[in-house]
């Protein structure tokens, strides 16, 4: 009887590294989405108050730079804290493996028992994994951490900076290139199209319903632009 080769289902991430990359990609899409909505709100608001291209350009560029740097700094601080926590947990696990290896082996066995394996099989799995790489085995089973692939705050900061900048560039160009009459309508259309794309991609990467995600994304962005334009227009009329 011939062996049958079983392949993973298409579209399912069966490797932890793939899932991690998908999470990073989704975070990048959401960062671009933030850039789109944030800078669109700024430039549309300024356009409601002033028809001067220079005023809109200054406000838009300032919003882009400030937003991108803020995103990068926030991501760096957040991921640095996460990395410090991961390193502390790994150091603690190393000490426990050195000082009480038998207790750690029993702990690993019980973890796999808790996952549904019977006692004998759980002991075999725990022994084999411990013989191969005890730290990796315990870090994965107990902490869900890969000691060889800790989060990198600089990579996260750069990715957030780049994603926000790319997203923010769209509404900035959309409002600066046309003449005064078409600036706001073209920006609205360009931003709505971009939000449909980012909402769809984000939903697909996260396995969520696309229609609902796109609707929320578009509604939020459109509302933000409408409010900021209204406020800008009111201030422009007042002064």
PDB file of C-alpha atoms in Angstrom:
ATOM      1  CA  UNK A   1       0.000   0.000   0.000  1.00  0.00           C
ATOM      2  CA  UNK A   2       1.568   3.294  -1.090  1.00  0.00           C
ATOM      3  CA  UNK A   3       2.107   6.134   1.355  1.00  0.00           C
ATOM      4  CA  UNK A   4      -0.099   9.152   0.901  1.00  0.00           C
ATOM      5  CA  UNK A   5       1.485  12.539   1.205  1.00  0.00           C
ATOM      6  CA  UNK A   6      -0.668  15.018   3.083  1.00  0.00           C
ATOM      7  CA  UNK A   7      -0.018  18.703   2.481  1.00  0.00           C
ATOM      8  CA  UNK A   8      -1.217  21.585   4.684  1.00  0.00           C
ATOM      9  CA  UNK A   9      -4.405  23.347   3.634  1.00  0.00           C
ATOM     10  CA  UNK A  10      -3.808  26.255   1.311  1.00  0.00           C
ATOM     11  CA  UNK A  11      -3.893  29.610   3.033  1.00  0.00           C
ATOM     12  CA  UNK A  12      -3.203  28.231   6.512  1.00  0.00           C
ATOM     13  CA  UNK A  13       0.031  29.176   8.283  1.00  0.00           C
ATOM     14  CA  UNK A  14       1.348  25.962   9.854  1.00  0.00           C
ATOM     15  CA  UNK A  15       4.760  27.376  10.629  1.00  0.00           C
ATOM     16  CA  UNK A  16       5.280  29.796  13.506  1.00  0.00           C
ATOM     17  CA  UNK A  17       7.640  31.923  11.416  1.00  0.00           C
ATOM     18  CA  UNK A  18       4.985  32.357   8.734  1.00  0.00           C
ATOM     19  CA  UNK A  19       2.419  33.437  11.298  1.00  0.00           C
ATOM     20  CA  UNK A  20       4.903  35.927  12.736  1.00  0.00           C
ATOM     21  CA  UNK A  21       5.586  37.393   9.287  1.00  0.00           C
ATOM     22  CA  UNK A  22       1.864  37.716   8.634  1.00  0.00           C
ATOM     23  CA  UNK A  23       1.478  39.604  11.910  1.00  0.00           C
ATOM     24  CA  UNK A  24       4.285  41.973  10.932  1.00  0.00           C
ATOM     25  CA  UNK A  25       2.729  42.494   7.508  1.00  0.00           C
ATOM     26  CA  UNK A  26      -0.659  43.202   9.038  1.00  0.00           C
ATOM     27  CA  UNK A  27       0.948  45.687  11.450  1.00  0.00           C
ATOM     28  CA  UNK A  28       2.553  47.423   8.458  1.00  0.00           C
ATOM     29  CA  UNK A  29      -0.794  47.684   6.679  1.00  0.00           C
ATOM     30  CA  UNK A  30      -2.390  49.142   9.808  1.00  0.00           C
ATOM     31  CA  UNK A  31       0.502  51.611  10.131  1.00  0.00           C
ATOM     32  CA  UNK A  32      -0.065  52.751   6.556  1.00  0.00           C
ATOM     33  CA  UNK A  33      -3.760  53.058   7.341  1.00  0.00           C
ATOM     34  CA  UNK A  34      -2.953  55.341  10.291  1.00  0.00           C
ATOM     35  CA  UNK A  35      -0.813  57.504   8.021  1.00  0.00           C
ATOM     36  CA  UNK A  36      -3.590  57.790   5.453  1.00  0.00           C
ATOM     37  CA  UNK A  37      -6.288  58.813   7.925  1.00  0.00           C
ATOM     38  CA  UNK A  38      -4.117  61.076  10.097  1.00  0.00           C
ATOM     39  CA  UNK A  39      -2.595  63.159   7.313  1.00  0.00           C
ATOM     40  CA  UNK A  40      -5.824  63.171   5.293  1.00  0.00           C
ATOM     41  CA  UNK A  41      -7.576  64.706   8.276  1.00  0.00           C
ATOM     42  CA  UNK A  42      -4.858  67.348   8.646  1.00  0.00           C
ATOM     43  CA  UNK A  43      -4.652  68.428   5.009  1.00  0.00           C
ATOM     44  CA  UNK A  44      -8.416  68.386   4.452  1.00  0.00           C
ATOM     45  CA  UNK A  45      -8.894  70.424   7.621  1.00  0.00           C
ATOM     46  CA  UNK A  46      -6.333  73.015   6.505  1.00  0.00           C
ATOM     47  CA  UNK A  47      -7.843  73.050   2.999  1.00  0.00           C
ATOM     48  CA  UNK A  48     -11.195  73.892   4.579  1.00  0.00           C
ATOM     49  CA  UNK A  49      -9.647  76.972   6.151  1.00  0.00           C
ATOM     50  CA  UNK A  50      -7.189  78.066   3.447  1.00  0.00           C
ATOM     51  CA  UNK A  51      -6.772  77.686  -0.291  1.00  0.00           C
ATOM     52  CA  UNK A  52      -3.028  78.429  -0.135  1.00  0.00           C
ATOM     53  CA  UNK A  53      -1.043  75.445  -1.353  1.00  0.00           C
ATOM     54  CA  UNK A  54       1.900  76.379   0.869  1.00  0.00           C
ATOM     55  CA  UNK A  55      -0.251  76.278   4.030  1.00  0.00           C
ATOM     56  CA  UNK A  56      -1.562  72.839   3.134  1.00  0.00           C
ATOM     57  CA  UNK A  57       1.920  71.584   2.231  1.00  0.00           C
ATOM     58  CA  UNK A  58       3.486  72.765   5.480  1.00  0.00           C
ATOM     59  CA  UNK A  59       0.728  71.258   7.585  1.00  0.00           C
ATOM     60  CA  UNK A  60       0.763  68.003   5.637  1.00  0.00           C
ATOM     61  CA  UNK A  61       4.536  67.533   5.737  1.00  0.00           C
ATOM     62  CA  UNK A  62       4.634  68.429   9.430  1.00  0.00           C
ATOM     63  CA  UNK A  63       1.874  65.900  10.119  1.00  0.00           C
ATOM     64  CA  UNK A  64       3.667  63.230   8.098  1.00  0.00           C
ATOM     65  CA  UNK A  65       7.022  63.713   9.816  1.00  0.00           C
ATOM     66  CA  UNK A  66       5.566  64.068  13.313  1.00  0.00           C
ATOM     67  CA  UNK A  67       3.288  61.084  12.864  1.00  0.00           C
ATOM     68  CA  UNK A  68       5.981  58.837  11.419  1.00  0.00           C
ATOM     69  CA  UNK A  69       8.458  59.729  14.176  1.00  0.00           C
ATOM     70  CA  UNK A  70       5.791  59.265  16.845  1.00  0.00           C
ATOM     71  CA  UNK A  71       4.868  55.845  15.455  1.00  0.00           C
ATOM     72  CA  UNK A  72       8.525  54.816  15.300  1.00  0.00           C
ATOM     73  CA  UNK A  73       9.269  56.010  18.832  1.00  0.00           C
ATOM     74  CA  UNK A  74       6.175  54.350  20.242  1.00  0.00           C
ATOM     75  CA  UNK A  75       6.942  51.069  18.506  1.00  0.00           C
ATOM     76  CA  UNK A  76      10.570  51.175  19.643  1.00  0.00           C
ATOM     77  CA  UNK A  77       9.591  51.691  23.290  1.00  0.00           C
ATOM     78  CA  UNK A  78       6.878  49.028  23.137  1.00  0.00           C
ATOM     79  CA  UNK A  79       9.022  46.380  21.449  1.00  0.00           C
ATOM     80  CA  UNK A  80      12.041  47.187  23.643  1.00  0.00           C
ATOM     81  CA  UNK A  81       9.898  46.509  26.710  1.00  0.00           C
ATOM     82  CA  UNK A  82       8.694  43.263  25.151  1.00  0.00           C
ATOM     83  CA  UNK A  83      12.269  42.226  24.326  1.00  0.00           C
ATOM     84  CA  UNK A  84      13.464  43.001  27.862  1.00  0.00           C
ATOM     85  CA  UNK A  85      10.638  40.850  29.230  1.00  0.00           C
ATOM     86  CA  UNK A  86      11.500  37.997  26.863  1.00  0.00           C
ATOM     87  CA  UNK A  87      15.197  38.151  27.839  1.00  0.00           C
ATOM     88  CA  UNK A  88      14.322  38.131  31.543  1.00  0.00           C
ATOM     89  CA  UNK A  89      12.042  35.119  31.105  1.00  0.00           C
ATOM     90  CA  UNK A  90      14.696  33.235  29.130  1.00  0.00           C
ATOM     91  CA  UNK A  91      17.341  34.023  31.775  1.00  0.00           C
ATOM     92  CA  UNK A  92      14.993  32.708  34.469  1.00  0.00           C
ATOM     93  CA  UNK A  93      14.364  29.556  32.431  1.00  0.00           C
ATOM     94  CA  UNK A  94      18.112  28.996  31.977  1.00  0.00           C
ATOM     95  CA  UNK A  95      18.637  29.234  35.730  1.00  0.00           C
ATOM     96  CA  UNK A  96      15.829  26.786  36.428  1.00  0.00           C
ATOM     97  CA  UNK A  97      17.187  24.291  33.879  1.00  0.00           C
ATOM     98  CA  UNK A  98      20.628  24.535  35.482  1.00  0.00           C
ATOM     99  CA  UNK A  99      19.496  24.327  39.116  1.00  0.00           C
ATOM    100  CA  UNK A 100      16.552  21.906  38.932  1.00  0.00           C
ATOM    101  CA  UNK A 101      16.577  19.950  35.658  1.00  0.00           C
ATOM    102  CA  UNK A 102      14.390  17.116  36.959  1.00  0.00           C
ATOM    103  CA  UNK A 103      11.630  19.489  38.049  1.00  0.00           C
ATOM    104  CA  UNK A 104      11.799  21.222  34.686  1.00  0.00           C
ATOM    105  CA  UNK A 105      11.549  17.909  32.857  1.00  0.00           C
ATOM    106  CA  UNK A 106       8.477  17.017  34.885  1.00  0.00           C
ATOM    107  CA  UNK A 107       7.006  20.440  34.171  1.00  0.00           C
ATOM    108  CA  UNK A 108       7.503  19.943  30.435  1.00  0.00           C
ATOM    109  CA  UNK A 109       5.925  16.489  30.664  1.00  0.00           C
ATOM    110  CA  UNK A 110       2.863  17.909  32.396  1.00  0.00           C
ATOM    111  CA  UNK A 111       2.560  20.645  29.782  1.00  0.00           C
ATOM    112  CA  UNK A 112       2.285  18.033  27.031  1.00  0.00           C
ATOM    113  CA  UNK A 113      -0.108  16.015  29.154  1.00  0.00           C
ATOM    114  CA  UNK A 114      -2.229  19.137  29.340  1.00  0.00           C
ATOM    115  CA  UNK A 115      -2.185  19.298  25.538  1.00  0.00           C
ATOM    116  CA  UNK A 116      -3.824  15.858  25.388  1.00  0.00           C
ATOM    117  CA  UNK A 117      -0.942  13.352  25.330  1.00  0.00           C
ATOM    118  CA  UNK A 118      -0.980  10.374  27.678  1.00  0.00           C
ATOM    119  CA  UNK A 119       1.678  10.199  30.393  1.00  0.00           C
ATOM    120  CA  UNK A 120       4.052   7.818  28.603  1.00  0.00           C
ATOM    121  CA  UNK A 121       3.994   9.717  25.308  1.00  0.00           C
ATOM    122  CA  UNK A 122       4.321  13.061  27.093  1.00  0.00           C
ATOM    123  CA  UNK A 123       7.434  11.775  28.886  1.00  0.00           C
ATOM    124  CA  UNK A 124       8.938  10.582  25.601  1.00  0.00           C
ATOM    125  CA  UNK A 125       8.290  13.953  23.916  1.00  0.00           C
ATOM    126  CA  UNK A 126       9.699  15.862  26.890  1.00  0.00           C
ATOM    127  CA  UNK A 127      12.831  13.683  27.004  1.00  0.00           C
ATOM    128  CA  UNK A 128      13.492  13.952  23.263  1.00  0.00           C
ATOM    129  CA  UNK A 129      13.009  17.704  23.158  1.00  0.00           C
ATOM    130  CA  UNK A 130      15.161  18.182  26.252  1.00  0.00           C
ATOM    131  CA  UNK A 131      17.971  16.095  24.783  1.00  0.00           C
ATOM    132  CA  UNK A 132      17.911  18.148  21.597  1.00  0.00           C
ATOM    133  CA  UNK A 133      17.661  21.670  23.082  1.00  0.00           C
ATOM    134  CA  UNK A 134      16.236  22.060  26.601  1.00  0.00           C
ATOM    135  CA  UNK A 135      16.059  25.855  26.539  1.00  0.00           C
ATOM    136  CA  UNK A 136      14.271  25.975  23.173  1.00  0.00           C
ATOM    137  CA  UNK A 137      11.861  23.245  24.315  1.00  0.00           C
ATOM    138  CA  UNK A 138      10.893  25.031  27.514  1.00  0.00           C
ATOM    139  CA  UNK A 139      10.846  28.510  25.959  1.00  0.00           C
ATOM    140  CA  UNK A 140       8.453  27.294  23.285  1.00  0.00           C
ATOM    141  CA  UNK A 141       6.174  25.202  25.499  1.00  0.00           C
ATOM    142  CA  UNK A 142       6.070  27.492  28.531  1.00  0.00           C
ATOM    143  CA  UNK A 143       6.697  30.979  27.161  1.00  0.00           C
ATOM    144  CA  UNK A 144       5.862  30.742  23.443  1.00  0.00           C
ATOM    145  CA  UNK A 145       9.226  32.374  22.726  1.00  0.00           C
ATOM    146  CA  UNK A 146      11.970  31.413  20.279  1.00  0.00           C
ATOM    147  CA  UNK A 147      15.303  32.323  21.972  1.00  0.00           C
ATOM    148  CA  UNK A 148      16.909  32.689  18.536  1.00  0.00           C
ATOM    149  CA  UNK A 149      14.287  35.093  17.214  1.00  0.00           C
ATOM    150  CA  UNK A 150      13.602  37.741  19.836  1.00  0.00           C
ATOM    151  CA  UNK A 151      11.714  40.838  18.778  1.00  0.00           C
ATOM    152  CA  UNK A 152      13.913  43.626  17.364  1.00  0.00           C
ATOM    153  CA  UNK A 153      12.894  47.166  18.424  1.00  0.00           C
ATOM    154  CA  UNK A 154      14.892  48.869  15.668  1.00  0.00           C
ATOM    155  CA  UNK A 155      13.260  46.774  12.964  1.00  0.00           C
ATOM    156  CA  UNK A 156       9.844  47.472  14.443  1.00  0.00           C
ATOM    157  CA  UNK A 157      10.522  51.213  14.662  1.00  0.00           C
ATOM    158  CA  UNK A 158      11.754  51.423  11.069  1.00  0.00           C
ATOM    159  CA  UNK A 159       8.826  49.369   9.785  1.00  0.00           C
ATOM    160  CA  UNK A 160       6.329  51.632  11.569  1.00  0.00           C
ATOM    161  CA  UNK A 161       8.090  54.771  10.302  1.00  0.00           C
ATOM    162  CA  UNK A 162       8.098  53.496   6.727  1.00  0.00           C
ATOM    163  CA  UNK A 163       4.503  52.238   6.796  1.00  0.00           C
ATOM    164  CA  UNK A 164       3.145  55.503   8.198  1.00  0.00           C
ATOM    165  CA  UNK A 165       5.169  57.571   5.706  1.00  0.00           C
ATOM    166  CA  UNK A 166       3.956  55.575   2.704  1.00  0.00           C
ATOM    167  CA  UNK A 167       0.351  55.862   3.842  1.00  0.00           C
ATOM    168  CA  UNK A 168       0.609  59.567   4.659  1.00  0.00           C
ATOM    169  CA  UNK A 169       2.186  60.408   1.291  1.00  0.00           C
ATOM    170  CA  UNK A 170      -1.021  59.487  -0.556  1.00  0.00           C
ATOM    171  CA  UNK A 171      -3.388  62.162   0.842  1.00  0.00           C
ATOM    172  CA  UNK A 172      -0.573  64.711   0.809  1.00  0.00           C
ATOM    173  CA  UNK A 173       0.053  64.227  -2.913  1.00  0.00           C
ATOM    174  CA  UNK A 174      -3.660  63.940  -3.658  1.00  0.00           C
ATOM    175  CA  UNK A 175      -4.386  67.365  -2.181  1.00  0.00           C
ATOM    176  CA  UNK A 176      -1.312  69.194  -3.487  1.00  0.00           C
ATOM    177  CA  UNK A 177      -1.393  68.126  -7.143  1.00  0.00           C
ATOM    178  CA  UNK A 178      -4.905  69.276  -8.241  1.00  0.00           C
ATOM    179  CA  UNK A 179      -6.155  72.853  -8.401  1.00  0.00           C
ATOM    180  CA  UNK A 180      -8.077  74.461  -5.500  1.00  0.00           C
ATOM    181  CA  UNK A 181     -11.517  73.431  -6.791  1.00  0.00           C
ATOM    182  CA  UNK A 182     -10.739  69.718  -6.993  1.00  0.00           C
ATOM    183  CA  UNK A 183      -8.345  69.316  -4.074  1.00  0.00           C
ATOM    184  CA  UNK A 184     -10.757  68.137  -1.430  1.00  0.00           C
ATOM    185  CA  UNK A 185     -12.977  65.914  -3.655  1.00  0.00           C
ATOM    186  CA  UNK A 186      -9.963  64.167  -5.213  1.00  0.00           C
ATOM    187  CA  UNK A 187      -8.397  63.660  -1.787  1.00  0.00           C
ATOM    188  CA  UNK A 188     -11.661  62.183  -0.473  1.00  0.00           C
ATOM    189  CA  UNK A 189     -11.845  59.751  -3.401  1.00  0.00           C
ATOM    190  CA  UNK A 190      -8.160  58.770  -3.197  1.00  0.00           C
ATOM    191  CA  UNK A 191      -8.360  58.190   0.545  1.00  0.00           C
ATOM    192  CA  UNK A 192     -11.555  56.143   0.306  1.00  0.00           C
ATOM    193  CA  UNK A 193      -9.986  53.893  -2.349  1.00  0.00           C
ATOM    194  CA  UNK A 194      -6.848  53.495  -0.238  1.00  0.00           C
ATOM    195  CA  UNK A 195      -8.921  52.646   2.855  1.00  0.00           C
ATOM    196  CA  UNK A 196     -10.827  50.007   0.910  1.00  0.00           C
ATOM    197  CA  UNK A 197      -7.503  48.407  -0.035  1.00  0.00           C
ATOM    198  CA  UNK A 198      -5.924  48.566   3.433  1.00  0.00           C
ATOM    199  CA  UNK A 199      -9.124  47.375   5.096  1.00  0.00           C
ATOM    200  CA  UNK A 200      -9.398  44.454   2.717  1.00  0.00           C
ATOM    201  CA  UNK A 201      -5.747  43.429   3.056  1.00  0.00           C
ATOM    202  CA  UNK A 202      -5.816  43.736   6.847  1.00  0.00           C
ATOM    203  CA  UNK A 203      -8.976  41.623   7.089  1.00  0.00           C
ATOM    204  CA  UNK A 204      -7.582  38.923   4.812  1.00  0.00           C
ATOM    205  CA  UNK A 205      -4.327  38.735   6.756  1.00  0.00           C
ATOM    206  CA  UNK A 206      -6.240  38.480  10.011  1.00  0.00           C
ATOM    207  CA  UNK A 207      -8.810  36.019   8.685  1.00  0.00           C
ATOM    208  CA  UNK A 208     -11.710  38.412   9.409  1.00  0.00           C
ATOM    209  CA  UNK A 209     -14.767  39.139   7.214  1.00  0.00           C
ATOM    210  CA  UNK A 210     -13.624  41.545   4.494  1.00  0.00           C
ATOM    211  CA  UNK A 211     -16.882  43.438   3.952  1.00  0.00           C
ATOM    212  CA  UNK A 212     -17.325  44.490   7.558  1.00  0.00           C
ATOM    213  CA  UNK A 213     -13.666  45.462   7.953  1.00  0.00           C
ATOM    214  CA  UNK A 214     -13.715  47.596   4.801  1.00  0.00           C
ATOM    215  CA  UNK A 215     -16.964  49.286   5.835  1.00  0.00           C
ATOM    216  CA  UNK A 216     -15.581  50.196   9.270  1.00  0.00           C
ATOM    217  CA  UNK A 217     -12.332  51.436   7.771  1.00  0.00           C
ATOM    218  CA  UNK A 218     -13.995  53.594   5.139  1.00  0.00           C
ATOM    219  CA  UNK A 219     -16.630  54.958   7.528  1.00  0.00           C
ATOM    220  CA  UNK A 220     -14.003  55.933  10.106  1.00  0.00           C
ATOM    221  CA  UNK A 221     -11.761  57.640   7.554  1.00  0.00           C
ATOM    222  CA  UNK A 222     -14.626  59.467   5.852  1.00  0.00           C
ATOM    223  CA  UNK A 223     -15.977  60.680   9.190  1.00  0.00           C
ATOM    224  CA  UNK A 224     -12.540  61.913  10.242  1.00  0.00           C
ATOM    225  CA  UNK A 225     -12.119  63.884   7.002  1.00  0.00           C
ATOM    226  CA  UNK A 226     -15.645  65.307   7.165  1.00  0.00           C
ATOM    227  CA  UNK A 227     -15.194  66.504  10.746  1.00  0.00           C
ATOM    228  CA  UNK A 228     -11.762  68.042  10.201  1.00  0.00           C
ATOM    229  CA  UNK A 229     -12.895  69.719   6.994  1.00  0.00           C
ATOM    230  CA  UNK A 230     -15.927  71.147   8.802  1.00  0.00           C
ATOM    231  CA  UNK A 231     -13.802  72.449  11.643  1.00  0.00           C
ATOM    232  CA  UNK A 232     -11.241  73.920   9.257  1.00  0.00           C
ATOM    233  CA  UNK A 233     -13.954  75.588   7.180  1.00  0.00           C
ATOM    234  CA  UNK A 234     -15.595  77.056  10.300  1.00  0.00           C
ATOM    235  CA  UNK A 235     -12.259  78.450  11.529  1.00  0.00           C
ATOM    236  CA  UNK A 236     -11.510  79.840   8.071  1.00  0.00           C
ATOM    237  CA  UNK A 237     -14.871  81.638   7.995  1.00  0.00           C
ATOM    238  CA  UNK A 238     -14.355  82.982  11.510  1.00  0.00           C
ATOM    239  CA  UNK A 239     -10.948  84.510  10.778  1.00  0.00           C
TER     240      UNK A 239
END
